[in-house]
Amino acid sequence: MTDDSTPEVLTGGCLCGHIRFEATGDPYDPHLCSCPHCTRLSGGPFMGWVGFQRTAFTWTGPGMPGSFRSWPTLERWFCPVCATPLGAAGDGEELLGVCLSALDDCDGITPIGHSFRDRTPTWLPPIPSTLPTS
Ligand SMILES: [Zn+2]
Ligand SMILES: [Zn+2]
């Protein structure tokens, strides 16, 4: 499903500009995650994620991301210069996850779920558009 608020090519990158990427196709399952790994890496009570087909996603340089396995089967990407979290993917999965915070404009992508909502601090009210997914 595509509507006028979703551009055909989504672009993003890290804070310092070393890493840029492009994604096309429909964004899949935009959601927030408050798992222990996401909160450690984000500096906040959740990370925002959106999925794209691997075949529809391209690192466009100039640099290439560093990677870290937070699970044996999950690779997370970040900028090796400025440490911005960029995305993640499970081994063998057709979809990869892009950090909402790494997109140049994520305003058209509204999270619909919130994983590990029960781990959010009590001062954070539920995000109204989301449903708990675990
Ligand atoms: Zn960077
Ligand atoms: Zn997470």
Short mmCIF file of C-alpha atoms and ligand atoms in Angstrom, two decimals:
data_model
loop_
_atom_site.label_atom_id
_atom_site.label_comp_id
_atom_site.label_asym_id
_atom_site.label_seq_id
_atom_site.Cartn_x
_atom_site.Cartn_y
_atom_site.Cartn_z
CA MET A 1 0.00 0.00 0.00
CA THR A 2 1.41 3.35 -0.98
CA ASP A 3 -0.09 6.71 -0.29
CA ASP A 4 0.95 10.23 -1.15
CA SER A 5 2.79 10.72 2.14
CA THR A 6 5.19 7.85 1.42
CA PRO A 7 7.92 8.78 -1.03
CA GLU A 8 9.01 6.12 -3.49
CA VAL A 9 12.63 6.29 -2.39
CA LEU A 10 13.40 6.75 1.27
CA THR A 11 16.86 8.02 2.12
CA GLY A 12 18.76 8.10 5.33
CA GLY A 13 22.14 7.93 6.94
CA CYS A 14 24.21 8.61 9.99
CA LEU A 15 24.94 11.80 11.84
CA CYS A 16 28.37 12.42 10.30
CA GLY A 17 27.48 11.54 6.69
CA HIS A 18 29.89 8.61 6.39
CA ILE A 19 26.99 6.23 5.75
CA ARG A 20 24.04 6.87 3.46
CA PHE A 21 21.35 4.49 2.25
CA GLU A 22 18.28 4.26 0.09
CA ALA A 23 15.21 2.08 0.46
CA THR A 24 12.37 1.56 -1.95
CA GLY A 25 9.10 -0.30 -1.77
CA ASP A 26 6.52 -0.32 0.92
CA PRO A 27 7.71 0.13 4.49
CA TYR A 28 6.81 -2.97 6.52
CA ASP A 29 5.62 -3.16 10.12
CA PRO A 30 6.90 0.13 11.54
CA HIS A 31 7.20 -0.39 15.27
CA LEU A 32 8.93 0.63 18.44
CA CYS A 33 11.07 -1.73 20.48
CA SER A 34 12.00 -1.44 24.13
CA CYS A 35 14.03 -4.63 24.35
CA PRO A 36 17.22 -4.44 26.44
CA HIS A 37 19.41 -4.20 23.35
CA CYS A 38 17.44 -1.42 21.69
CA THR A 39 17.26 0.69 24.81
CA ARG A 40 20.99 0.33 25.50
CA LEU A 41 21.84 1.31 21.95
CA SER A 42 19.31 4.09 21.55
CA GLY A 43 20.00 6.21 24.59
CA GLY A 44 16.28 6.32 25.21
CA PRO A 45 13.30 4.16 26.18
CA PHE A 46 12.82 2.66 22.72
CA MET A 47 14.13 2.42 19.20
CA GLY A 48 11.93 2.87 16.17
CA TRP A 49 12.10 0.31 13.36
CA VAL A 50 10.69 -0.15 9.89
CA GLY A 51 11.21 -3.08 7.57
CA PHE A 52 12.22 -3.19 3.92
CA GLN A 53 13.02 -6.02 1.57
CA ARG A 54 16.78 -6.59 1.49
CA THR A 55 16.61 -6.45 -2.27
CA ALA A 56 15.07 -2.97 -2.03
CA PHE A 57 17.74 -1.57 0.27
CA THR A 58 21.15 -0.18 -0.74
CA TRP A 59 24.04 1.31 1.18
CA THR A 60 25.03 4.29 -0.96
CA GLY A 61 28.27 5.27 0.73
CA PRO A 62 30.65 6.85 0.93
CA GLY A 63 31.51 4.46 3.76
CA MET A 64 30.17 1.08 4.76
CA PRO A 65 28.60 0.36 8.13
CA GLY A 66 30.18 -1.54 10.95
CA SER A 67 28.24 -4.44 12.37
CA PHE A 68 27.66 -6.02 15.74
CA ARG A 69 25.77 -9.19 16.61
CA SER A 70 23.48 -8.56 19.55
CA TRP A 71 22.20 -12.12 19.10
CA PRO A 72 24.05 -14.96 17.36
CA THR A 73 21.57 -14.68 14.49
CA LEU A 74 21.02 -10.91 14.46
CA GLU A 75 23.35 -8.37 12.93
CA ARG A 76 23.03 -4.68 13.78
CA TRP A 77 24.62 -1.96 11.67
CA PHE A 78 26.05 1.34 12.82
CA CYS A 79 28.36 4.04 11.53
CA PRO A 80 31.96 3.17 12.45
CA VAL A 81 32.80 6.88 12.64
CA CYS A 82 29.96 8.49 14.60
CA ALA A 83 28.27 5.35 16.04
CA THR A 84 24.77 6.17 14.80
CA PRO A 85 22.58 3.04 14.88
CA LEU A 86 21.33 2.36 11.36
CA GLY A 87 19.59 -0.97 11.08
CA ALA A 88 19.53 -4.68 11.74
CA ALA A 89 18.67 -7.97 10.13
CA GLY A 90 18.24 -11.56 11.14
CA ASP A 91 20.35 -14.11 9.28
CA GLY A 92 18.54 -15.42 6.23
CA GLU A 93 15.56 -13.09 6.53
CA GLU A 94 14.21 -11.35 3.46
CA LEU A 95 13.43 -8.22 5.41
CA LEU A 96 15.84 -5.97 7.19
CA GLY A 97 15.05 -3.36 9.78
CA VAL A 98 15.97 0.29 9.39
CA CYS A 99 16.12 2.57 12.40
CA LEU A 100 13.45 5.26 12.10
CA SER A 101 15.97 7.68 13.56
CA ALA A 102 18.32 7.05 10.62
CA LEU A 103 15.76 8.08 8.01
CA ASP A 104 16.00 11.63 6.71
CA ASP A 105 12.24 11.95 7.11
CA CYS A 106 10.24 9.38 9.05
CA ASP A 107 7.19 11.56 9.47
CA GLY A 108 5.09 9.49 7.07
CA ILE A 109 5.87 6.24 8.87
CA THR A 110 3.71 5.76 11.94
CA PRO A 111 4.61 2.97 14.36
CA ILE A 112 1.81 0.43 14.72
CA GLY A 113 3.32 -1.78 17.38
CA HIS A 114 5.52 -1.57 20.45
CA SER A 115 7.61 -4.61 21.34
CA PHE A 116 8.66 -4.99 24.98
CA ARG A 117 6.30 -2.19 26.00
CA ASP A 118 6.29 -3.66 29.51
CA ARG A 119 9.96 -2.66 29.79
CA THR A 120 9.35 1.03 29.23
CA PRO A 121 9.81 3.28 32.23
CA THR A 122 6.63 4.24 34.06
CA TRP A 123 7.09 7.91 33.14
CA LEU A 124 6.62 7.10 29.47
CA PRO A 125 2.94 7.02 28.52
CA PRO A 126 1.86 4.44 25.91
CA ILE A 127 2.44 5.63 22.36
CA PRO A 128 -1.17 6.04 21.21
CA SER A 129 -0.83 4.58 17.72
CA THR A 130 0.85 1.41 18.89
CA LEU A 131 -0.29 -1.90 20.30
CA PRO A 132 1.89 -4.04 22.52
CA THR A 133 3.43 -6.80 20.46
CA SER A 134 5.00 -8.77 23.27
ZN ZN B 1 28.57 8.57 10.84
ZN ZN B 2 14.69 -4.27 20.28
#
